[in-house]
Short mmCIF file of C-alpha atoms in Angstrom, two decimals:
data_model
loop_
_atom_site.label_atom_id
_atom_site.label_comp_id
_atom_site.label_asym_id
_atom_site.label_seq_id
_atom_site.Cartn_x
_atom_site.Cartn_y
_atom_site.Cartn_z
CA UNK A 1 -9.85 -3.60 -13.79
CA UNK A 2 -7.03 -3.62 -11.29
CA UNK A 3 -3.64 -2.25 -12.24
CA UNK A 4 -0.61 -4.46 -12.00
CA UNK A 5 1.49 -3.18 -9.11
CA UNK A 6 4.77 -4.99 -8.82
CA UNK A 7 6.41 -4.53 -5.44
CA UNK A 8 9.54 -3.08 -6.99
CA UNK A 9 11.40 -0.07 -5.71
CA UNK A 10 14.91 1.34 -5.61
CA UNK A 11 16.93 2.21 -2.54
CA UNK A 12 20.19 4.11 -2.91
CA UNK A 13 22.86 2.71 -0.65
CA UNK A 14 26.27 4.38 -0.51
CA UNK A 15 27.13 5.05 -4.18
CA UNK A 16 25.05 2.32 -5.80
CA UNK A 17 21.38 1.40 -6.11
CA UNK A 18 19.85 -1.82 -4.89
CA UNK A 19 16.85 -3.10 -6.77
CA UNK A 20 14.57 -4.78 -4.29
CA UNK A 21 11.96 -6.92 -6.06
CA UNK A 22 9.35 -8.00 -3.55
CA UNK A 23 8.37 -11.57 -4.29
CA UNK A 24 5.51 -11.98 -1.88
CA UNK A 25 5.82 -14.97 0.36
CA UNK A 26 9.30 -15.68 -1.00
CA UNK A 27 12.76 -14.22 -1.22
CA UNK A 28 15.08 -12.57 -3.64
CA UNK A 29 18.76 -13.48 -3.66
CA UNK A 30 21.11 -10.76 -4.78
CA UNK A 31 24.84 -10.62 -5.27
CA UNK A 32 24.84 -6.95 -4.30
CA UNK A 33 26.35 -5.94 -0.98
CA UNK A 34 23.79 -4.23 1.24
CA UNK A 35 24.70 -1.55 3.74
CA UNK A 36 25.10 -3.70 6.81
CA UNK A 37 26.93 -3.93 10.08
CA UNK A 38 28.96 -7.11 10.51
CA UNK A 39 29.43 -8.45 14.04
CA UNK A 40 32.04 -6.40 15.86
CA UNK A 41 31.22 -3.14 14.06
CA UNK A 42 34.77 -3.10 12.68
CA UNK A 43 34.14 -0.79 9.68
CA UNK A 44 33.10 2.10 11.91
CA UNK A 45 34.42 4.00 14.88
CA UNK A 46 32.62 5.13 18.01
CA UNK A 47 31.65 8.73 18.62
CA UNK A 48 31.02 10.34 21.96
CA UNK A 49 27.65 11.94 22.56
CA UNK A 50 29.24 15.37 22.18
CA UNK A 51 31.36 14.60 19.13
CA UNK A 52 31.64 17.36 16.53
CA UNK A 53 32.67 14.96 13.78
CA UNK A 54 29.17 14.66 12.37
CA UNK A 55 28.73 16.52 9.09
CA UNK A 56 25.90 19.00 8.71
CA UNK A 57 22.58 17.41 7.79
CA UNK A 58 21.89 17.56 4.08
CA UNK A 59 18.52 18.68 2.79
CA UNK A 60 15.99 16.02 1.89
CA UNK A 61 15.99 15.30 -1.82
CA UNK A 62 12.76 15.15 -3.78
CA UNK A 63 11.69 11.60 -4.46
CA UNK A 64 12.57 10.72 -8.03
CA UNK A 65 11.42 7.11 -8.00
CA UNK A 66 7.89 6.21 -7.10
CA UNK A 67 8.05 2.48 -7.57
CA UNK A 68 8.23 1.45 -3.92
CA UNK A 69 4.99 -0.27 -3.32
CA UNK A 70 1.73 -0.85 -1.89
CA UNK A 71 -0.77 -2.22 4.24
CA UNK A 72 -3.77 -2.62 8.98
CA UNK A 73 -2.23 0.76 9.26
CA UNK A 74 -0.47 1.78 12.41
CA UNK A 75 -0.81 5.54 11.97
CA UNK A 76 -3.23 7.41 14.18
CA UNK A 77 -5.58 9.86 12.53
CA UNK A 78 -5.07 12.73 14.94
CA UNK A 79 -7.71 14.93 13.31
CA UNK A 80 -11.45 15.31 13.55
CA UNK A 81 -13.85 15.13 10.66
CA UNK A 82 -14.51 18.84 10.92
CA UNK A 83 -10.80 19.63 10.78
CA UNK A 84 -10.37 17.39 7.77
CA UNK A 85 -13.32 18.98 6.05
CA UNK A 86 -11.82 22.42 6.46
CA UNK A 87 -8.70 21.20 4.69
CA UNK A 88 -10.58 20.03 1.62
CA UNK A 89 -13.50 22.38 1.37
CA UNK A 90 -16.02 19.62 2.07
CA UNK A 91 -18.81 20.08 4.59
CA UNK A 92 -18.68 17.52 7.34
CA UNK A 93 -22.09 16.44 8.53
CA UNK A 94 -23.83 17.40 5.28
CA UNK A 95 -27.26 15.82 5.14
CA UNK A 96 -28.67 14.38 1.96
CA UNK A 97 -31.65 16.36 0.59
CA UNK A 98 -34.92 14.49 0.51
CA UNK A 99 -35.33 14.98 -3.23
CA UNK A 100 -35.87 11.45 -4.45
CA UNK A 101 -37.61 8.34 -3.24
CA UNK A 102 -36.03 7.13 -0.03
CA UNK A 103 -33.19 4.68 -0.52
CA UNK A 104 -34.49 1.26 0.51
CA UNK A 105 -33.11 -0.30 3.64
CA UNK A 106 -30.11 -2.46 2.78
CA UNK A 107 -30.80 -6.13 3.41
CA UNK A 108 -27.77 -8.33 2.66
CA UNK A 109 -28.43 -11.43 0.61
CA UNK A 110 -26.38 -14.60 0.23
CA UNK A 111 -24.18 -13.05 -2.46
CA UNK A 112 -21.58 -15.79 -2.15
CA UNK A 113 -23.99 -18.22 -3.80
CA UNK A 114 -23.74 -16.18 -7.01
CA UNK A 115 -19.93 -16.56 -7.30
CA UNK A 116 -18.68 -19.27 -9.66
CA UNK A 117 -14.93 -19.96 -9.90
CA UNK A 118 -13.44 -21.91 -12.79
CA UNK A 119 -10.49 -22.12 -15.16
CA UNK A 120 -10.98 -21.91 -18.97
CA UNK A 121 -8.22 -24.46 -19.46
CA UNK A 122 -6.96 -27.45 -17.54
CA UNK A 123 -3.63 -25.75 -16.81
CA UNK A 124 -4.87 -24.41 -13.48
CA UNK A 125 -4.68 -27.18 -10.84
CA UNK A 126 -7.91 -28.10 -9.07
CA UNK A 127 -6.18 -27.27 -5.78
CA UNK A 128 -5.66 -23.70 -6.97
CA UNK A 129 -9.31 -23.32 -7.90
CA UNK A 130 -10.22 -24.69 -4.47
CA UNK A 131 -7.80 -22.24 -2.84
CA UNK A 132 -9.48 -19.27 -4.52
CA UNK A 133 -12.90 -20.54 -3.47
CA UNK A 134 -11.66 -20.96 0.09
CA UNK A 135 -10.21 -17.45 0.13
CA UNK A 136 -13.52 -16.00 -1.05
CA UNK A 137 -15.33 -17.95 1.64
CA UNK A 138 -12.96 -17.37 4.54
CA UNK A 139 -13.02 -13.60 4.16
CA UNK A 140 -16.65 -13.47 2.98
CA UNK A 141 -15.55 -11.28 0.11
CA UNK A 142 -18.83 -11.13 -1.80
CA UNK A 143 -20.84 -10.12 1.25
CA UNK A 144 -18.14 -7.68 2.37
CA UNK A 145 -18.27 -5.86 -0.98
CA UNK A 146 -22.06 -6.02 -0.86
CA UNK A 147 -22.04 -4.29 2.53
CA UNK A 148 -19.68 -1.55 1.33
CA UNK A 149 -21.86 -0.68 -1.64
CA UNK A 150 -25.25 -1.60 -0.12
CA UNK A 151 -25.85 -3.71 -3.21
CA UNK A 152 -26.70 -7.34 -3.81
CA UNK A 153 -25.99 -9.42 -6.88
CA UNK A 154 -28.89 -10.10 -9.18
CA UNK A 155 -27.06 -12.61 -11.37
CA UNK A 156 -24.08 -14.96 -11.23
CA UNK A 157 -20.52 -13.62 -11.30
CA UNK A 158 -17.99 -15.84 -13.05
CA UNK A 159 -14.38 -15.69 -11.88
CA UNK A 160 -12.02 -17.25 -14.42
CA UNK A 161 -8.42 -18.10 -13.51
CA UNK A 162 -5.49 -17.82 -15.92
CA UNK A 163 -2.21 -19.45 -15.03
CA UNK A 164 0.29 -17.75 -17.38
CA UNK A 165 0.64 -14.55 -19.39
CA UNK A 166 -0.19 -16.49 -22.55
CA UNK A 167 -3.35 -17.85 -20.91
CA UNK A 168 -4.33 -14.37 -19.78
CA UNK A 169 -3.92 -12.94 -23.28
CA UNK A 170 -5.84 -15.80 -24.84
CA UNK A 171 -8.68 -15.55 -22.31
CA UNK A 172 -8.94 -11.77 -22.67
CA UNK A 173 -9.43 -12.37 -26.37
CA UNK A 174 -11.74 -15.39 -26.24
CA UNK A 175 -13.84 -14.48 -23.18
CA UNK A 176 -14.02 -10.71 -23.50
CA UNK A 177 -13.43 -10.05 -27.18
CA UNK A 178 -10.31 -7.99 -26.50
CA UNK A 179 -8.12 -7.76 -29.59
CA UNK A 180 -4.89 -9.73 -29.43
CA UNK A 181 -2.80 -6.55 -29.53
CA UNK A 182 -4.78 -5.01 -26.67
CA UNK A 183 -4.74 -8.29 -24.77
CA UNK A 184 -0.95 -8.32 -24.92
CA UNK A 185 -0.83 -4.79 -23.53
CA UNK A 186 -3.37 -5.54 -20.80
CA UNK A 187 -1.53 -8.70 -19.76
CA UNK A 188 1.56 -6.60 -19.03
CA UNK A 189 -0.27 -3.80 -17.21
CA UNK A 190 -3.27 -5.26 -15.39
CA UNK A 191 -3.59 -7.54 -12.39
CA UNK A 192 -7.20 -8.42 -13.12
CA UNK A 193 -9.97 -7.66 -15.59
CA UNK A 194 -13.75 -7.38 -15.30
CA UNK A 195 -16.36 -7.02 -18.03
CA UNK A 196 -20.01 -6.98 -17.03
CA UNK A 197 -20.22 -9.78 -14.43
CA UNK A 198 -17.23 -11.80 -15.67
CA UNK A 199 -13.82 -11.56 -14.00
CA UNK A 200 -10.44 -12.82 -15.18
CA UNK A 201 -7.62 -13.23 -12.63
CA UNK A 202 -4.01 -13.74 -13.85
CA UNK A 203 -2.59 -15.99 -11.15
CA UNK A 204 1.01 -15.34 -12.18
CA UNK A 205 0.54 -11.70 -11.14
CA UNK A 206 -1.21 -12.55 -7.87
CA UNK A 207 1.21 -15.01 -6.35
CA UNK A 208 0.64 -14.43 -2.64
CA UNK A 209 -2.53 -14.38 -0.55
CA UNK A 210 -2.61 -10.60 0.19
CA UNK A 211 -2.25 -9.72 -3.51
CA UNK A 212 -4.83 -12.29 -4.58
CA UNK A 213 -7.28 -11.16 -1.89
CA UNK A 214 -6.85 -7.55 -2.97
CA UNK A 215 -7.46 -8.36 -6.64
CA UNK A 216 -10.50 -10.54 -5.95
CA UNK A 217 -12.20 -7.86 -3.84
CA UNK A 218 -11.25 -5.18 -6.37
CA UNK A 219 -12.76 -7.03 -9.32
CA UNK A 220 -15.82 -8.13 -7.36
CA UNK A 221 -16.53 -4.45 -6.67
CA UNK A 222 -16.59 -3.78 -10.40
CA UNK A 223 -18.90 -6.75 -10.94
CA UNK A 224 -21.34 -5.53 -8.26
CA UNK A 225 -21.38 -2.05 -9.79
CA UNK A 226 -21.85 -3.43 -13.29
CA UNK A 227 -24.75 -5.56 -12.10
CA UNK A 228 -26.53 -2.69 -10.35
CA UNK A 229 -25.76 0.48 -12.31
CA UNK A 230 -25.49 1.44 -15.95
CA UNK A 231 -22.69 3.97 -15.42
CA UNK A 232 -20.34 5.10 -12.65
CA UNK A 233 -17.65 7.72 -13.37
CA UNK A 234 -14.30 5.99 -13.72
CA UNK A 235 -12.59 7.72 -10.80
CA UNK A 236 -15.36 6.66 -8.43
CA UNK A 237 -15.64 3.18 -9.94
CA UNK A 238 -11.91 2.55 -9.62
CA UNK A 239 -11.62 4.38 -6.31
CA UNK A 240 -14.26 2.16 -4.72
CA UNK A 241 -12.65 -0.96 -6.21
CA UNK A 242 -9.14 -0.10 -5.04
CA UNK A 243 -10.53 0.76 -1.61
CA UNK A 244 -12.31 -2.58 -1.26
CA UNK A 245 -9.19 -4.37 -2.48
CA UNK A 246 -6.94 -2.58 -0.01
CA UNK A 247 -9.38 -3.17 2.85
CA UNK A 248 -9.36 -6.88 2.05
CA UNK A 249 -5.57 -6.90 1.80
CA UNK A 250 -5.39 -5.26 5.24
CA UNK A 251 -7.40 -8.16 6.69
CA UNK A 252 -5.03 -10.73 5.21
CA UNK A 253 -1.59 -9.13 5.42
CA UNK A 254 0.80 -8.40 8.27
CA UNK A 255 -0.21 -4.97 9.60
CA UNK A 256 3.27 -3.41 9.40
CA UNK A 257 3.80 -4.64 5.86
CA UNK A 258 0.35 -3.42 4.83
CA UNK A 259 0.94 0.03 6.28
CA UNK A 260 4.20 0.28 4.35
CA UNK A 261 2.48 -0.83 1.15
CA UNK A 262 -0.39 1.66 1.55
CA UNK A 263 1.93 4.54 2.34
CA UNK A 264 4.13 3.85 -0.65
CA UNK A 265 1.15 3.75 -3.00
CA UNK A 266 -0.01 7.10 -1.67
CA UNK A 267 3.49 8.51 -2.14
CA UNK A 268 3.31 8.08 -5.90
CA UNK A 269 0.23 10.30 -6.03
CA UNK A 270 1.69 12.85 -3.63
CA UNK A 271 4.80 13.04 -5.76
CA UNK A 272 2.69 13.71 -8.86
CA UNK A 273 1.12 16.63 -7.01
CA UNK A 274 4.56 17.85 -6.02
CA UNK A 275 6.08 17.77 -9.52
CA UNK A 276 3.02 19.15 -11.32
CA UNK A 277 2.09 15.97 -13.20
CA UNK A 278 -1.17 15.33 -11.30
CA UNK A 279 -4.13 14.85 -13.65
CA UNK A 280 -7.77 15.78 -12.90
CA UNK A 281 -10.05 13.03 -11.62
CA UNK A 282 -11.39 11.44 -14.77
CA UNK A 283 -14.86 10.04 -15.51
CA UNK A 284 -13.45 8.15 -18.50
CA UNK A 285 -12.10 4.61 -18.08
CA UNK A 286 -10.06 4.96 -21.26
CA UNK A 287 -7.65 7.24 -19.42
CA UNK A 288 -6.88 4.36 -17.08
CA UNK A 289 -6.73 1.72 -19.80
CA UNK A 290 -4.37 3.77 -21.96
CA UNK A 291 -1.57 3.45 -19.44
CA UNK A 292 -0.15 6.80 -20.57
CA UNK A 293 -0.47 8.60 -17.24
CA UNK A 294 2.82 9.33 -15.43
CA UNK A 295 1.49 7.51 -12.35
CA UNK A 296 -1.25 5.01 -11.49
CA UNK A 297 -4.53 6.91 -11.80
CA UNK A 298 -6.36 4.26 -9.77
CA UNK A 299 -4.34 5.24 -6.70
CA UNK A 300 -5.42 8.86 -7.03
CA UNK A 301 -9.01 7.64 -7.37
CA UNK A 302 -8.60 5.53 -4.23
CA UNK A 303 -7.40 8.46 -2.14
CA UNK A 304 -10.10 10.75 -3.52
CA UNK A 305 -12.82 8.24 -2.58
CA UNK A 306 -11.22 7.63 0.83
CA UNK A 307 -11.28 11.37 1.43
CA UNK A 308 -15.02 11.51 0.80
CA UNK A 309 -15.63 8.50 3.05
CA UNK A 310 -13.63 10.19 5.81
CA UNK A 311 -15.78 13.34 5.60
CA UNK A 312 -19.22 11.91 4.95
CA UNK A 313 -19.12 8.42 6.42
CA UNK A 314 -19.59 4.97 4.87
CA UNK A 315 -23.22 5.52 3.80
CA UNK A 316 -22.54 8.45 1.49
CA UNK A 317 -21.53 6.36 -1.48
CA UNK A 318 -24.52 4.02 -1.23
CA UNK A 319 -26.67 7.18 -1.46
CA UNK A 320 -24.72 8.42 -4.47
CA UNK A 321 -24.87 5.03 -6.19
CA UNK A 322 -28.60 4.78 -5.53
CA UNK A 323 -29.05 8.12 -7.25
CA UNK A 324 -27.18 6.78 -10.28
CA UNK A 325 -29.32 3.67 -10.23
CA UNK A 326 -32.40 5.92 -10.33
CA UNK A 327 -30.86 7.57 -13.42
CA UNK A 328 -29.81 10.88 -11.90
CA UNK A 329 -27.09 12.58 -13.90
CA UNK A 330 -23.70 11.82 -12.28
CA UNK A 331 -22.86 15.51 -11.75
CA UNK A 332 -26.20 16.18 -10.07
CA UNK A 333 -25.96 13.03 -7.95
CA UNK A 334 -22.51 14.04 -6.74
CA UNK A 335 -23.64 17.59 -5.96
CA UNK A 336 -26.64 16.40 -3.98
CA UNK A 337 -24.80 13.71 -2.06
CA UNK A 338 -21.57 15.54 -1.30
CA UNK A 339 -22.67 19.17 -1.38
CA UNK A 340 -20.29 20.43 -4.05
CA UNK A 341 -19.48 19.98 -7.71
CA UNK A 342 -16.96 17.43 -8.88
CA UNK A 343 -14.85 20.33 -10.21
CA UNK A 344 -14.75 22.02 -6.81
CA UNK A 345 -13.97 18.74 -5.10
CA UNK A 346 -11.17 17.98 -7.54
CA UNK A 347 -9.59 21.37 -6.85
CA UNK A 348 -9.87 20.93 -3.08
CA UNK A 349 -8.44 17.42 -3.25
CA UNK A 350 -5.52 18.59 -5.40
CA UNK A 351 -4.78 21.25 -2.77
CA UNK A 352 -4.81 18.54 -0.12
CA UNK A 353 -2.27 16.47 -2.06
CA UNK A 354 -0.02 19.49 -2.57
CA UNK A 355 -0.13 20.14 1.15
CA UNK A 356 0.85 16.53 1.78
CA UNK A 357 3.81 16.91 -0.57
CA UNK A 358 5.42 19.57 1.61
CA UNK A 359 4.80 17.94 4.97
CA UNK A 360 7.93 18.26 7.16
CA UNK A 361 9.60 15.18 8.59
CA UNK A 362 7.78 14.31 11.85
CA UNK A 363 10.23 11.64 13.01
CA UNK A 364 9.10 8.09 13.68
CA UNK A 365 8.33 5.80 16.60
CA UNK A 366 9.21 2.13 16.16
CA UNK A 367 7.87 -0.63 18.36
CA UNK A 368 9.69 -3.95 18.58
CA UNK A 369 8.83 -7.27 20.17
CA UNK A 370 12.08 -8.90 21.29
CA UNK A 371 12.19 -12.64 21.87
CA UNK A 372 14.37 -14.00 24.71
CA UNK A 373 16.20 -15.95 22.00
CA UNK A 374 17.84 -12.77 20.64
CA UNK A 375 20.86 -11.44 22.49
CA UNK A 376 22.47 -8.27 21.28
CA UNK A 377 21.75 -4.72 20.12
CA UNK A 378 19.63 -2.96 17.55
CA UNK A 379 21.22 -0.11 15.59
CA UNK A 380 19.29 2.49 13.59
CA UNK A 381 20.52 4.83 10.89
CA UNK A 382 18.08 7.64 10.10
CA UNK A 383 17.73 8.74 6.49
CA UNK A 384 20.19 11.51 5.56
CA UNK A 385 22.30 10.69 8.62
CA UNK A 386 25.88 9.49 9.12
CA UNK A 387 25.38 8.15 12.64
CA UNK A 388 24.01 4.80 13.73
CA UNK A 389 22.16 5.06 17.03
CA UNK A 390 21.50 1.94 19.06
CA UNK A 391 20.03 0.32 22.12
CA UNK A 392 20.49 -2.95 23.93
CA UNK A 393 17.65 -5.33 23.10
CA UNK A 394 15.79 -6.74 26.09
CA UNK A 395 13.02 -9.36 25.96
CA UNK A 396 9.53 -7.94 25.64
CA UNK A 397 8.28 -4.74 24.02
CA UNK A 398 10.79 -2.02 23.22
CA UNK A 399 9.67 1.31 21.76
CA UNK A 400 12.06 3.96 20.49
CA UNK A 401 11.64 7.27 18.71
CA UNK A 402 13.97 8.51 15.97
CA UNK A 403 13.95 12.26 15.39
CA UNK A 404 14.33 13.74 11.89
CA UNK A 405 17.94 14.62 12.72
CA UNK A 406 18.73 11.05 13.76
CA UNK A 407 18.58 11.26 17.55
CA UNK A 408 17.24 8.24 19.40
CA UNK A 409 15.09 8.32 22.53
CA UNK A 410 12.77 6.03 24.43
CA UNK A 411 15.06 3.19 25.49
CA UNK A 412 16.83 3.10 28.84
CA UNK A 413 19.59 1.02 27.25
CA UNK A 414 20.81 3.54 24.69
CA UNK A 415 24.25 2.93 23.22
CA UNK A 416 26.98 5.21 21.96
CA UNK A 417 26.63 6.50 18.39
CA UNK A 418 28.57 4.92 15.54
CA UNK A 419 29.83 6.95 12.58
CA UNK A 420 29.22 5.76 9.02
CA UNK A 421 31.42 7.47 6.45
CA UNK A 422 29.43 6.36 3.40
CA UNK A 423 27.06 8.69 1.57
CA UNK A 424 23.73 8.95 3.45
CA UNK A 425 20.58 7.50 1.98
CA UNK A 426 18.03 10.32 1.88
CA UNK A 427 14.95 8.11 1.87
CA UNK A 428 15.68 5.01 3.94
CA UNK A 429 15.96 4.42 7.67
CA UNK A 430 17.97 1.25 8.32
CA UNK A 431 17.59 -1.08 11.30
CA UNK A 432 20.46 -3.50 11.90
CA UNK A 433 20.53 -6.49 14.21
CA UNK A 434 23.86 -6.72 16.02
CA UNK A 435 23.93 -10.08 17.88
CA UNK A 436 26.42 -10.96 20.58
CA UNK A 437 27.38 -14.09 18.66
CA UNK A 438 27.02 -15.37 15.14
CA UNK A 439 23.58 -15.93 13.68
CA UNK A 440 23.02 -18.95 11.49
CA UNK A 441 20.12 -20.28 9.46
CA UNK A 442 19.95 -23.60 7.66
CA UNK A 443 23.67 -24.04 8.25
CA UNK A 444 24.58 -20.67 6.73
CA UNK A 445 26.33 -17.96 8.72
CA UNK A 446 24.82 -14.48 8.70
CA UNK A 447 27.17 -11.59 7.99
CA UNK A 448 24.58 -8.89 8.72
CA UNK A 449 20.82 -8.47 8.68
CA UNK A 450 18.16 -5.88 9.30
CA UNK A 451 15.11 -4.03 8.04
CA UNK A 452 14.50 -1.01 5.81
CA UNK A 453 11.98 1.78 6.46
CA UNK A 454 11.13 4.13 3.61
CA UNK A 455 10.63 7.86 4.17
CA UNK A 456 8.94 10.33 1.82
CA UNK A 457 6.76 13.40 2.37
CA UNK A 458 6.25 12.94 6.09
CA UNK A 459 5.34 9.24 5.76
CA UNK A 460 7.41 6.33 7.07
CA UNK A 461 6.72 2.74 6.01
CA UNK A 462 8.29 -0.69 6.25
CA UNK A 463 9.90 -1.86 3.00
CA UNK A 464 11.57 -5.20 3.61
CA UNK A 465 14.05 -7.21 5.65
CA UNK A 466 17.37 -8.54 4.45
CA UNK A 467 19.97 -11.13 5.39
CA UNK A 468 23.47 -10.91 3.95
CA UNK A 469 25.25 -14.25 4.22
CA UNK A 470 28.93 -14.94 4.76
CA UNK A 471 29.29 -15.65 1.01
CA UNK A 472 28.18 -12.07 0.19
CA UNK A 473 24.76 -12.97 -1.18
CA UNK A 474 21.74 -11.09 0.16
CA UNK A 475 18.26 -12.52 0.69
CA UNK A 476 15.31 -10.13 0.89
CA UNK A 477 12.24 -11.01 2.93
CA UNK A 478 8.92 -9.25 3.21
CA UNK A 479 7.95 -9.99 6.78
CA UNK A 480 9.16 -7.59 9.51
CA UNK A 481 10.67 -10.28 11.69
CA UNK A 482 14.23 -11.59 11.90
CA UNK A 483 15.86 -13.96 14.40
CA UNK A 484 13.45 -13.14 17.22
CA UNK A 485 13.20 -9.39 16.55
CA UNK A 486 9.78 -8.33 15.24
CA UNK A 487 8.81 -4.84 14.19
CA UNK A 488 5.19 -4.47 15.33
CA UNK A 489 4.44 -0.80 14.64
CA UNK A 490 5.73 2.14 12.62
CA UNK A 491 4.07 5.45 13.48
CA UNK A 492 4.92 9.02 12.56
CA UNK A 493 5.78 11.42 15.36
CA UNK A 494 2.84 13.61 14.36
CA UNK A 495 -0.10 13.48 11.99
CA UNK A 496 0.81 16.58 9.99
CA UNK A 497 0.45 14.82 6.64
CA UNK A 498 -3.29 14.91 5.83
CA UNK A 499 -3.00 11.72 3.77
CA UNK A 500 -2.31 9.71 6.95
CA UNK A 501 -5.92 10.08 8.06
CA UNK A 502 -7.03 8.62 4.71
CA UNK A 503 -4.74 5.62 5.00
CA UNK A 504 -6.23 4.76 8.37
CA UNK A 505 -9.91 5.23 7.64
CA UNK A 506 -11.71 1.87 8.02
CA UNK A 507 -13.38 0.44 4.94
CA UNK A 508 -13.34 1.96 1.52
#
């Protein structure tokens, strides 16, 4: 099962909150006025480099909303496996004891031939069914999951497509025997459902290619595990599935957008560790299905599995899963594969998350690709700051670094600071495009436009782009490119947050 993860988050701007609903591949039009800089910069006044008018920096507030979503990451790991192992109590380089028959050499089969895609009703257009088949084929999803798990399918996997919420509820009931009351709950809270080797995909919750690719890979992972094992503890089952889904999403999605998505998903787990609501890793799927946890348990599972992959390499889980297949007790299999008990690992992993929660702000380096078609400046307002810093945009690659206190370096065309008297946003770095002339699109004049970068717990990540039109309406976009200015990388100034190494580990 994959959890439904709407790309919805809240950004406080001045004295009001903007609700930014990410409609993948589309836009959201809002009547709300976004913090923006109209041409001419008339609402603000210039400050000299030595001005003492800047107020003292306020402390960073604890994140109280964890809804900003969730990706090829641009962070660098900056730590070795041995260093990471010392942080979590795991033993890097641990060798698997020779205490059971040798795991057979993995030989990939043509797993794609076992995948059958259909729609229970005629409401799903044939073109949509063909699109899903093409997506599975283009990214070789079945064989990719097979390689991750070192498993092949022994039977057919049926992927059923549901067009609407009503279809999803009906199909959960008719195909899987889920009661109508449970089906209604699941339709509101899940982005996909797998039972045995049958998968149900609600298309209305997977409206863009990255989301759909993620969900397909996620559910296929469950189907592979169901086909090859009789039991896998829930946190490992879901952690592997989320990892495969995120890896597939990273192949499909813009790298800056993916990195922002992945970081925001990790933030929700880090925040749970910070506020004391973090739950132990659970072997019971009912804890996930209940939906009563204060955060998405699957995301915690994902990070916990990623942490083990980082320490022990991609072949550790195939060894563990082989032990389960040979009917070793899960606790014993985990101990023998990873060299410690699940209880000890859970404690070490919790400590890692708590460390991540108190990571100081490392600052951020932003890399832009500037088209010759854009003439003007870029202005940046660091979170918790009153001063916009800027630089003259020149064609080509431009890389600048923003310190935690809001100082800008890296560009030879740095401009004078601009004071903003409104209340600072503690968790958003704003980037504004300031063209020399008016920008227009489809006959509409642009009042202001830019991009938003989220900051929490030492992690920066792209959120969205916006265009505020002359009529006051704002359109939100989810591609980091506007009018010839493309954000190509967001990277922290240091790798102090241990979660960053997890977000950038290849594969599951």
